[in-house]
Short mmCIF file of C-alpha atoms and ligand atoms in Angstrom, two decimals:
data_model
loop_
_atom_site.label_atom_id
_atom_site.label_comp_id
_atom_site.label_asym_id
_atom_site.label_seq_id
_atom_site.Cartn_x
_atom_site.Cartn_y
_atom_site.Cartn_z
CA MET A 297 13.14 -10.75 19.89
CA PRO A 298 10.64 -11.72 17.21
CA ILE A 299 11.98 -13.71 14.30
CA GLN A 300 13.07 -11.70 11.30
CA LEU A 301 10.90 -12.63 8.36
CA ALA A 302 12.68 -10.71 5.65
CA LEU A 303 15.95 -11.69 4.09
CA ASN A 304 18.20 -8.87 5.15
CA ASN A 305 20.74 -8.72 2.42
CA MET A 306 21.42 -9.93 -1.06
CA LYS A 307 24.14 -10.07 -3.69
CA GLN A 308 22.98 -8.56 -6.94
CA SER A 309 24.87 -11.20 -8.95
CA GLN A 310 22.42 -13.72 -7.46
CA LEU A 311 19.26 -11.70 -7.92
CA PHE A 312 17.33 -13.35 -10.76
CA SER A 313 15.50 -10.20 -11.82
CA LYS A 314 17.56 -7.88 -14.00
CA THR A 315 17.03 -4.30 -15.03
CA ARG A 316 15.69 -3.81 -18.55
CA ARG A 317 16.01 -1.02 -21.02
CA HIS A 318 12.40 -1.26 -22.17
CA SER A 319 9.09 -2.19 -20.61
CA PRO A 320 6.42 -4.10 -22.57
CA LYS A 321 5.02 -2.16 -25.52
CA ASP A 322 1.47 -2.29 -24.21
CA GLU A 323 2.44 -0.77 -20.86
CA THR A 324 1.54 2.90 -20.74
CA ALA A 325 1.47 3.64 -17.02
CA LYS A 326 4.62 5.28 -15.67
CA ASN A 327 4.48 3.33 -12.41
CA ALA A 328 4.41 -0.09 -14.10
CA GLU A 329 6.91 0.92 -16.77
CA LEU A 330 9.51 1.93 -14.19
CA LEU A 331 8.81 -0.99 -11.87
CA ILE A 332 9.10 -3.48 -14.74
CA ARG A 333 12.31 -1.90 -16.05
CA ALA A 334 13.84 -1.97 -12.57
CA GLY A 335 12.81 -5.63 -12.07
CA PHE A 336 10.31 -5.07 -9.23
CA ILE A 337 7.25 -6.52 -10.95
CA HIS A 338 6.33 -8.69 -13.91
CA LYS A 339 3.34 -8.08 -16.11
CA GLU A 340 1.24 -11.21 -16.58
CA MET A 341 -1.56 -9.54 -18.54
CA ALA A 342 -3.47 -6.26 -18.45
CA GLY A 343 -4.12 -5.38 -14.81
CA VAL A 344 -2.34 -8.46 -13.44
CA TYR A 345 1.19 -8.20 -12.07
CA SER A 346 3.52 -10.52 -10.16
CA TYR A 347 5.87 -9.15 -7.53
CA LEU A 348 9.56 -10.09 -7.91
CA PRO A 349 12.06 -10.02 -5.00
CA LEU A 350 12.64 -6.24 -4.96
CA GLY A 351 8.94 -5.45 -5.44
CA LEU A 352 7.88 -7.93 -2.78
CA ARG A 353 10.26 -6.36 -0.28
CA VAL A 354 8.61 -2.97 -0.85
CA LEU A 355 5.14 -4.49 -0.59
CA ASN A 356 6.10 -6.26 2.65
CA LYS A 357 7.37 -3.01 4.14
CA ILE A 358 4.18 -1.21 3.23
CA GLU A 359 2.31 -4.09 4.88
CA GLY A 360 4.51 -3.85 7.98
CA ILE A 361 3.78 -0.14 8.46
CA ILE A 362 0.04 -0.61 7.98
CA ARG A 363 0.05 -3.61 10.34
CA GLU A 364 1.73 -1.59 13.11
CA GLU A 365 -0.87 1.14 12.80
CA MET A 366 -3.80 -1.28 12.63
CA ASN A 367 -2.55 -3.04 15.75
CA ALA A 368 -2.20 0.37 17.44
CA LEU A 369 -5.89 0.95 16.66
CA GLY A 370 -6.75 -2.26 18.46
CA GLY A 371 -7.09 -4.34 15.32
CA GLN A 372 -6.91 -8.14 15.33
CA GLU A 373 -5.39 -9.67 12.21
CA ILE A 374 -6.99 -12.59 10.39
CA SER A 375 -6.87 -14.02 6.87
CA MET A 376 -10.08 -14.90 5.07
CA THR A 377 -10.48 -16.98 1.94
CA ALA A 378 -10.72 -15.70 -1.59
CA LEU A 379 -13.39 -18.27 -2.48
CA GLN A 380 -16.78 -17.10 -1.28
CA GLU A 381 -20.24 -18.66 -1.07
CA LYS A 382 -23.02 -17.21 -3.15
CA GLU A 383 -25.64 -17.51 -0.35
CA ILE A 384 -24.15 -14.85 1.92
CA TRP A 385 -23.97 -12.37 -0.93
CA GLU A 386 -27.58 -13.00 -1.85
CA LYS A 387 -28.58 -12.13 1.69
CA THR A 388 -27.18 -8.63 1.29
CA ASN A 389 -28.32 -8.36 -2.31
CA ARG A 390 -24.82 -8.05 -3.74
CA TRP A 391 -24.49 -11.27 -5.74
CA ASP A 392 -26.21 -10.16 -8.92
CA ASP A 393 -23.88 -8.74 -11.57
CA SER A 394 -26.23 -5.83 -12.07
CA LEU A 395 -25.60 -4.79 -8.45
CA LEU A 396 -21.88 -5.54 -8.16
CA ASP A 397 -20.53 -5.41 -11.67
CA ASN A 398 -16.92 -6.43 -11.21
CA TRP A 399 -17.31 -9.98 -9.87
CA PHE A 400 -15.15 -12.83 -11.04
CA LYS A 401 -17.29 -15.91 -10.56
CA THR A 402 -16.48 -19.58 -10.82
CA LYS A 403 -18.12 -22.98 -10.24
CA LEU A 404 -17.45 -26.18 -8.33
CA LYS A 405 -17.50 -29.46 -10.29
CA ASN A 406 -21.09 -29.96 -9.11
CA GLN A 407 -22.04 -26.59 -10.64
CA THR A 408 -22.34 -24.72 -7.32
CA GLU A 409 -21.49 -21.08 -8.01
CA LEU A 410 -18.72 -19.32 -6.07
CA GLY A 411 -17.35 -15.80 -6.11
CA LEU A 412 -13.73 -14.67 -5.96
CA ALA A 413 -13.41 -12.06 -3.22
CA THR A 414 -13.99 -8.47 -4.31
CA THR A 415 -14.34 -7.48 -0.63
CA HIS A 416 -15.10 -9.26 2.65
CA GLU A 417 -18.00 -7.67 4.58
CA GLU A 418 -20.28 -10.68 4.11
CA PRO A 419 -17.94 -13.53 5.07
CA LEU A 420 -16.56 -11.68 8.11
CA THR A 421 -20.04 -10.80 9.32
CA ARG A 422 -20.94 -14.48 9.05
CA ILE A 423 -17.83 -15.53 11.00
CA LEU A 424 -18.86 -13.18 13.81
CA LEU A 425 -22.32 -14.76 14.04
CA GLU A 426 -20.50 -17.49 15.97
CA TYR A 427 -18.69 -15.18 18.36
CA VAL A 428 -20.81 -12.12 19.03
CA ASN A 429 -23.76 -12.52 21.36
CA SER A 430 -23.69 -9.82 23.97
CA TYR A 431 -22.53 -6.22 24.38
CA ARG A 432 -19.55 -7.69 26.24
CA ASP A 433 -18.26 -9.18 22.98
CA LEU A 434 -17.99 -5.75 21.36
CA PRO A 435 -16.49 -3.55 19.99
CA LEU A 436 -14.30 -5.50 17.57
CA TYR A 437 -11.82 -4.28 14.98
CA ILE A 438 -10.75 -7.01 12.60
CA TYR A 439 -8.43 -6.70 9.62
CA GLN A 440 -6.50 -8.64 7.03
CA PHE A 441 -4.13 -8.29 4.11
CA GLN A 442 -5.77 -10.25 1.38
CA THR A 443 -6.02 -10.62 -2.36
CA LYS A 444 -9.04 -9.07 -4.02
CA PHE A 445 -10.24 -9.88 -7.52
CA ARG A 446 -12.14 -7.29 -9.50
CA ASN A 447 -13.05 -7.47 -13.14
CA GLU A 448 -12.22 -3.80 -13.69
CA LEU A 449 -13.47 -2.47 -17.00
CA ARG A 450 -10.29 -0.56 -17.73
CA SER A 451 -6.85 -1.47 -16.51
CA LYS A 452 -4.47 1.06 -17.95
CA SER A 453 -3.02 2.48 -14.76
CA GLY A 454 -0.44 -0.19 -13.99
CA ILE A 455 -0.52 -1.36 -10.37
CA LEU A 456 -2.77 1.56 -9.44
CA ARG A 457 -5.71 -0.48 -10.76
CA GLY A 458 -5.21 -4.22 -10.78
CA ARG A 459 -7.70 -6.95 -11.57
CA GLU A 460 -6.01 -8.87 -8.77
CA PHE A 461 -4.52 -6.81 -5.94
CA LEU A 462 -3.62 -6.84 -2.27
CA MET A 463 -5.82 -4.86 0.09
CA LYS A 464 -5.73 -4.15 3.79
CA ASP A 465 -9.34 -4.21 4.85
CA LEU A 466 -10.42 -3.54 8.40
CA TYR A 467 -14.00 -3.87 9.60
CA SER A 468 -15.32 -2.30 12.77
CA PHE A 469 -18.17 -3.73 14.82
CA SER A 470 -19.63 -1.29 17.33
CA ARG A 471 -22.47 -1.26 19.81
CA ASP A 472 -23.86 2.16 19.02
CA GLU A 473 -23.43 5.16 16.78
CA LYS A 474 -21.18 6.98 19.24
CA GLU A 475 -18.81 4.07 19.63
CA HIS A 476 -18.70 3.80 15.85
CA GLN A 477 -18.02 7.52 15.36
CA ASP A 478 -15.23 7.53 17.95
CA PHE A 479 -13.46 4.75 16.12
CA TYR A 480 -14.13 6.35 12.73
CA GLU A 481 -12.38 9.53 13.90
CA LYS A 482 -9.47 7.52 15.31
CA SER A 483 -9.14 5.71 12.00
CA LYS A 484 -8.75 9.04 10.17
CA LYS A 485 -5.77 9.94 12.36
CA SER A 486 -4.34 6.50 11.83
CA TYR A 487 -4.64 6.82 8.05
CA PHE A 488 -2.90 10.19 8.02
CA LYS A 489 -0.08 8.64 10.02
CA ILE A 490 0.15 5.69 7.65
CA PHE A 491 0.38 7.85 4.52
CA GLU A 492 2.93 10.07 6.25
CA ARG A 493 5.06 7.03 7.10
CA LEU A 494 4.69 5.73 3.54
CA GLY A 495 6.18 8.94 2.16
CA LEU A 496 2.91 10.26 0.74
CA GLY A 497 2.07 12.66 3.57
CA GLU A 498 2.54 15.92 1.70
CA LYS A 499 0.47 14.85 -1.27
CA THR A 500 -2.37 13.03 0.45
CA PHE A 501 -5.63 14.72 1.48
CA ILE A 502 -8.85 13.65 3.08
CA THR A 503 -11.73 13.91 0.66
CA PHE A 504 -15.46 13.93 1.22
CA SER A 505 -17.18 11.45 -1.05
CA SER A 506 -20.53 9.80 -1.31
CA GLY A 507 -21.55 7.93 1.80
CA GLY A 508 -23.95 5.37 0.44
CA SER A 509 -27.24 5.27 2.27
CA PHE A 510 -25.93 5.29 5.85
CA SER A 511 -24.08 8.49 6.30
CA LYS A 512 -23.98 11.70 4.42
CA TYR A 513 -20.36 11.22 3.40
CA SER A 514 -17.65 8.64 3.36
CA HIS A 515 -14.01 9.69 3.33
CA GLU A 516 -11.31 8.93 0.84
CA PHE A 517 -7.61 9.53 1.14
CA GLN A 518 -6.52 10.93 -2.19
CA THR A 519 -2.92 11.38 -3.35
CA LEU A 520 -2.35 14.15 -5.87
CA THR A 521 -0.91 12.87 -9.14
CA GLU A 522 -1.64 13.39 -12.82
CA ALA A 523 -1.82 9.60 -13.10
CA GLY A 524 -4.86 9.58 -10.82
CA GLU A 525 -8.25 8.62 -12.19
CA ASP A 526 -10.22 10.83 -9.81
CA THR A 527 -10.88 14.55 -9.79
CA ILE A 528 -10.98 16.31 -6.45
CA TYR A 529 -11.57 19.92 -5.40
CA LEU A 530 -8.99 20.82 -2.78
CA ASP A 531 -8.96 23.69 -0.33
CA GLU A 532 -5.22 24.03 0.20
CA LYS A 533 -5.60 26.05 3.40
CA THR A 534 -7.57 23.45 5.33
CA GLY A 535 -6.35 20.41 3.40
CA ILE A 536 -9.95 19.33 2.91
CA ALA A 537 -11.14 18.15 -0.49
CA ILE A 538 -14.39 17.20 -2.16
CA ASN A 539 -14.67 14.33 -4.58
CA LYS A 540 -16.13 15.20 -7.98
CA GLU A 541 -19.06 12.81 -7.50
CA VAL A 542 -20.44 14.88 -4.62
CA TYR A 543 -19.13 18.31 -5.65
CA SER A 544 -22.02 20.80 -5.57
CA ASP A 545 -22.90 24.21 -4.12
CA ASP A 546 -24.84 22.49 -1.33
CA VAL A 547 -21.94 20.32 -0.29
CA ILE A 548 -19.45 23.21 -0.45
CA GLU A 549 -21.68 25.23 1.83
CA ASN A 550 -22.34 22.28 4.10
CA LEU A 551 -18.58 21.79 4.60
CA LYS A 552 -18.11 25.54 5.20
CA LEU A 553 -15.72 25.86 2.27
CA GLU A 554 -15.46 28.65 -0.30
CA LYS A 555 -15.91 27.74 -3.92
CA SER A 556 -13.26 30.25 -5.01
CA ASN A 557 -10.65 28.50 -2.80
CA LEU A 558 -11.23 25.09 -4.31
CA LYS A 559 -8.72 23.86 -6.85
CA GLU A 560 -9.58 21.12 -9.35
CA LEU A 561 -6.85 18.44 -9.25
CA LYS A 562 -6.19 14.89 -10.43
CA ALA A 563 -5.71 12.34 -7.66
CA ILE A 564 -5.70 8.64 -6.89
CA GLU A 565 -7.70 7.14 -4.02
CA VAL A 566 -5.16 5.31 -1.85
CA GLY A 567 -7.54 4.53 0.99
CA ASN A 568 -11.05 5.01 2.19
CA ILE A 569 -13.18 4.74 5.30
CA PHE A 570 -16.86 4.02 5.21
CA SER A 571 -19.72 3.87 7.68
CA LEU A 572 -21.83 0.84 6.81
CA GLY A 573 -24.58 1.24 9.39
CA THR A 574 -26.50 -2.01 9.83
CA LYS A 575 -26.78 -3.09 6.18
CA PHE A 576 -24.63 -6.18 6.62
CA SER A 577 -25.51 -7.01 10.23
CA GLU A 578 -29.20 -6.88 9.37
CA GLY A 579 -28.72 -8.78 6.11
CA LEU A 580 -26.88 -11.62 7.82
CA GLY A 581 -28.50 -11.37 11.26
CA LEU A 582 -25.55 -10.16 13.32
CA ASN A 583 -27.33 -8.99 16.49
CA PHE A 584 -26.22 -8.73 20.08
CA LYS A 585 -27.99 -8.35 23.42
CA ASN A 586 -27.43 -4.83 24.68
CA GLU A 587 -27.22 -3.84 28.36
CA GLU A 588 -30.99 -3.66 28.55
CA GLY A 589 -31.20 -7.23 27.27
CA LYS A 590 -32.62 -6.18 23.92
CA ASP A 591 -31.47 -7.70 20.61
CA VAL A 592 -30.01 -5.02 18.32
CA PRO A 593 -27.94 -5.12 15.10
CA VAL A 594 -24.23 -4.36 15.21
CA ILE A 595 -23.05 -1.07 13.64
CA MET A 596 -20.31 -1.60 11.09
CA GLY A 597 -17.64 0.32 9.22
CA SER A 598 -15.04 -0.62 6.63
CA TYR A 599 -11.56 0.80 6.13
CA GLY A 600 -9.49 -0.08 3.06
CA ILE A 601 -6.02 0.61 1.70
CA GLY A 602 -4.67 -0.85 -1.55
CA LEU A 603 -1.04 -1.88 -1.03
CA GLY A 604 -0.12 -2.12 -4.70
CA ARG A 605 -1.91 1.13 -5.33
CA VAL A 606 0.13 2.80 -2.58
CA MET A 607 3.32 1.44 -4.12
CA GLY A 608 2.26 2.71 -7.55
CA ALA A 609 1.35 6.10 -6.10
CA VAL A 610 4.77 6.40 -4.45
CA VAL A 611 6.36 5.70 -7.85
CA GLU A 612 4.15 8.24 -9.61
CA VAL A 613 4.83 10.93 -7.02
CA LEU A 614 8.49 10.44 -6.10
CA SER A 615 10.36 8.96 -9.06
CA ASP A 616 12.44 11.17 -11.36
CA GLU A 617 13.98 11.00 -14.83
CA LYS A 618 16.67 8.59 -13.60
CA GLY A 619 14.25 6.09 -12.14
CA LEU A 620 12.61 5.03 -8.90
CA LEU A 621 13.22 6.87 -5.64
CA TRP A 622 12.03 5.17 -2.49
CA PRO A 623 11.38 6.78 0.87
CA ALA A 624 13.63 5.07 3.44
CA SER A 625 10.59 3.57 5.20
CA ILE A 626 9.63 1.31 2.29
CA ALA A 627 12.82 1.06 0.22
CA PRO A 628 13.65 -2.54 -0.70
CA PHE A 629 17.03 -2.10 1.03
CA GLU A 630 18.54 0.62 3.20
CA ALA A 631 21.74 0.78 1.23
CA HIS A 632 23.09 -0.22 -2.17
CA LEU A 633 26.74 -1.22 -1.82
CA ILE A 634 28.50 -0.90 -5.16
CA ILE A 635 31.95 -2.15 -5.98
CA VAL A 636 33.81 -0.43 -8.79
CA ASP A 637 37.09 -1.94 -10.09
CA SER A 638 35.73 -5.33 -9.01
CA LYS A 639 38.36 -7.24 -10.99
CA ASP A 640 41.05 -5.98 -8.64
CA GLY A 641 41.42 -8.78 -6.07
CA GLU A 642 42.28 -6.49 -3.18
CA ILE A 643 39.35 -4.16 -3.80
CA ARG A 644 36.99 -7.10 -4.09
CA ALA A 645 38.24 -8.64 -0.85
CA GLU A 646 37.80 -5.29 0.88
CA ALA A 647 34.27 -4.84 -0.50
CA ASP A 648 33.27 -8.41 0.38
CA SER A 649 34.43 -7.95 3.93
CA PHE A 650 32.74 -4.56 4.24
CA TYR A 651 29.51 -6.14 2.95
CA GLU A 652 29.71 -8.80 5.68
CA LYS A 653 30.08 -6.15 8.38
CA LEU A 654 27.52 -3.75 6.91
CA SER A 655 24.84 -6.38 6.46
CA LYS A 656 24.95 -7.26 10.15
CA LYS A 657 23.47 -3.82 10.87
CA PHE A 658 21.69 -2.71 7.72
CA GLU A 659 19.64 -4.17 4.89
CA VAL A 660 22.04 -4.14 1.97
CA LEU A 661 21.89 -4.94 -1.71
CA TYR A 662 25.48 -5.61 -2.79
CA ASP A 663 26.21 -4.96 -6.45
CA ASP A 664 29.09 -7.38 -6.71
CA ARG A 665 28.80 -7.82 -10.49
CA ASP A 666 31.75 -7.38 -12.85
CA LEU A 667 30.20 -4.58 -14.90
CA ARG A 668 31.29 -1.14 -16.00
CA ALA A 669 30.89 1.50 -13.29
CA GLY A 670 28.53 3.56 -15.44
CA GLU A 671 26.20 0.64 -15.94
CA LYS A 672 26.12 -0.10 -12.21
CA PHE A 673 25.41 3.51 -11.29
CA ALA A 674 22.60 3.72 -13.83
CA ASP A 675 21.07 0.53 -12.41
CA ALA A 676 21.36 1.89 -8.87
CA GLU A 677 19.55 5.06 -9.92
CA LEU A 678 16.82 3.08 -11.64
CA ILE A 679 16.32 0.81 -8.58
CA GLY A 680 16.15 3.84 -6.32
CA ILE A 681 17.57 2.70 -2.97
CA PRO A 682 18.04 5.92 -0.91
CA TYR A 683 21.80 5.56 -0.37
CA SER A 684 24.59 4.08 -2.47
CA LEU A 685 27.90 3.18 -0.83
CA ILE A 686 30.67 3.03 -3.38
CA ILE A 687 33.99 1.24 -2.99
CA SER A 688 36.63 1.78 -5.69
CA LYS A 689 40.40 1.94 -6.06
CA LYS A 690 40.17 5.66 -5.50
CA THR A 691 38.10 5.49 -2.30
CA GLU A 692 40.29 2.65 -0.99
CA SER A 693 43.45 4.71 -1.58
CA GLU A 694 41.99 7.28 0.81
CA GLY A 695 40.82 4.61 3.25
CA LYS A 696 37.23 5.81 2.89
CA ILE A 697 33.94 5.01 1.23
CA GLU A 698 31.77 7.23 -0.99
CA VAL A 699 28.19 7.68 0.21
CA LYS A 700 25.76 9.01 -2.37
CA GLU A 701 22.21 10.13 -1.72
CA ARG A 702 19.80 9.10 -4.49
CA LYS A 703 17.46 12.03 -3.98
CA SER A 704 19.94 14.92 -4.19
CA GLY A 705 22.66 13.14 -6.16
CA LYS A 706 25.16 14.51 -3.64
CA SER A 707 28.04 12.40 -2.39
CA VAL A 708 30.54 12.52 0.46
CA LEU A 709 33.66 10.55 1.36
CA VAL A 710 33.44 9.05 4.83
CA GLU A 711 35.50 6.76 7.04
CA LYS A 712 34.22 3.22 6.66
CA ASN A 713 34.04 2.70 10.40
CA LYS A 714 31.95 5.80 10.75
CA VAL A 715 29.42 4.41 8.27
CA LEU A 716 29.37 1.13 10.17
CA SER A 717 28.78 2.80 13.50
CA GLU A 718 26.61 5.78 12.57
CA GLY A 719 24.93 4.80 9.31
CA PHE A 720 24.51 7.10 6.33
CA SER A 721 21.18 8.86 6.67
CA LYS A 722 22.55 11.70 8.80
CA LEU A 723 25.29 12.61 6.32
CA PHE A 724 23.02 14.75 4.14
P1 LIG B 270 -11.84 2.95 -7.01
O1 LIG B 270 -12.92 3.98 -6.91
O2 LIG B 270 -10.50 3.51 -7.29
O3 LIG B 270 -12.21 1.81 -7.90
P2 LIG B 270 -12.95 1.61 -4.78
O4 LIG B 270 -13.89 2.62 -4.29
O5 LIG B 270 -13.46 0.50 -5.61
O6 LIG B 270 -11.72 2.32 -5.55
P3 LIG B 270 -12.64 0.13 -2.33
O7 LIG B 270 -13.50 -0.92 -2.82
O8 LIG B 270 -13.12 0.93 -1.21
O9 LIG B 270 -12.14 1.05 -3.53
O10 LIG B 270 -11.21 -0.48 -1.95
C1 LIG B 270 -10.38 0.03 -0.91
C2 LIG B 270 -9.02 0.44 -1.43
O11 LIG B 270 -8.48 -0.58 -2.29
C3 LIG B 270 -9.05 1.67 -2.33
O12 LIG B 270 -9.00 2.82 -1.55
C4 LIG B 270 -7.79 1.48 -3.15
O13 LIG B 270 -6.65 1.91 -2.42
C5 LIG B 270 -7.71 -0.01 -3.32
N1 LIG B 270 -8.23 -0.46 -4.62
C6 LIG B 270 -9.49 -0.50 -5.06
N2 LIG B 270 -9.58 -1.00 -6.29
C7 LIG B 270 -8.30 -1.31 -6.65
C8 LIG B 270 -7.70 -1.89 -7.81
N3 LIG B 270 -8.46 -2.27 -8.85
N4 LIG B 270 -6.36 -2.07 -7.83
C9 LIG B 270 -5.60 -1.71 -6.77
N5 LIG B 270 -6.10 -1.16 -5.66
C10 LIG B 270 -7.42 -0.97 -5.58
MG1 LIG B 271 -13.51 0.25 -7.67
#
């Protein structure tokens, strides 16, 4: 068995982050407001957020799902540096601020200029100069979860648009156009699966957007939400959408869609896939000897997903007037155990012992605090763990436990042993 990296359970009395009634005055995005109030994130400044224990658990789960799917695609995980050399960016003509306008740049003591990673095509291509020589060394699919820095002009969308944010970026290195296209199609399927697993399946659509100079289109994965900064035109029958930047009669016809079926909607780009052709391999000299012994440039693609943006999109799409509402797959804990009447020694002993047993099988947040029941329930609704398990004098007198589903607000009384052996997700 692999080692378990996450802490599996936690007592709420020991959790340093607390729920708050208000979020900072300058915070206008619903996602950040709720996440700050529930103690998942902390706002450092506009567009810059720290992740607190609950928020980090969600982020790590999002990462875990994406990692599984990237590995299933044949991806190899690495971790590149955030500090980047100017020279490699000059080779691809992307260093100048007039060409890439959201750079954060810095300097060494000796005045050498450096960039803080906005993306990683250049450094990864340079790494591969040392390892790719022949057609036998390809194809390669290499990915990472890494911090990106972008000096975004506006940062009013909470964690949907950070100036510092975590991205999964995968880069493909193929021998020819067909090999590239095959992988590109596989990556689409993989992305649909990822967004499904992240709880965004119903609201996320593939969108045709501008392809740069190498292919007619690139593809974005757009999640419908009023908080989104993009406008897409969606054909609900086929699930295909067109991004506003390429929306035209020509494109509609080209994609065999009907203008009258297209609905204008607000959406947020949660991921994208891009054919890069040979721009970077030619710029940095990444060639390989093909089977005929001829030197040719590698064909590249890039495939991004913003983890914080996904988390923010889940909040925008799924939360309700009571607070956050996590899909089970990325909830910070599977269950929120809540003790009511905690000052009663017998009830507390019972709840403590149930927590010990429960946390051997499930990830549990145990609200062991001596607070009024109403306050604890309101906190649980704000935090949004899918199931609450409530122990009180009343439930104890019946020898049972109350299981409440966050989404429907419904609750049932169940034998404790049944919860321990069968869980709670099948009760609703
Ligand atoms: P946008 O058009 O929204 O600025 P982008 O085209 O710049 O996005 P990419 O550079 O392709 O995006 O980055 C890949 C993914 O990283 C995006 O699909 C998105 O999920 C995420 N992302 C991009 N910019 C940000 C940001 N400022 N904050 C959080 N996530 C981001
Ligand atoms: Mg951008």
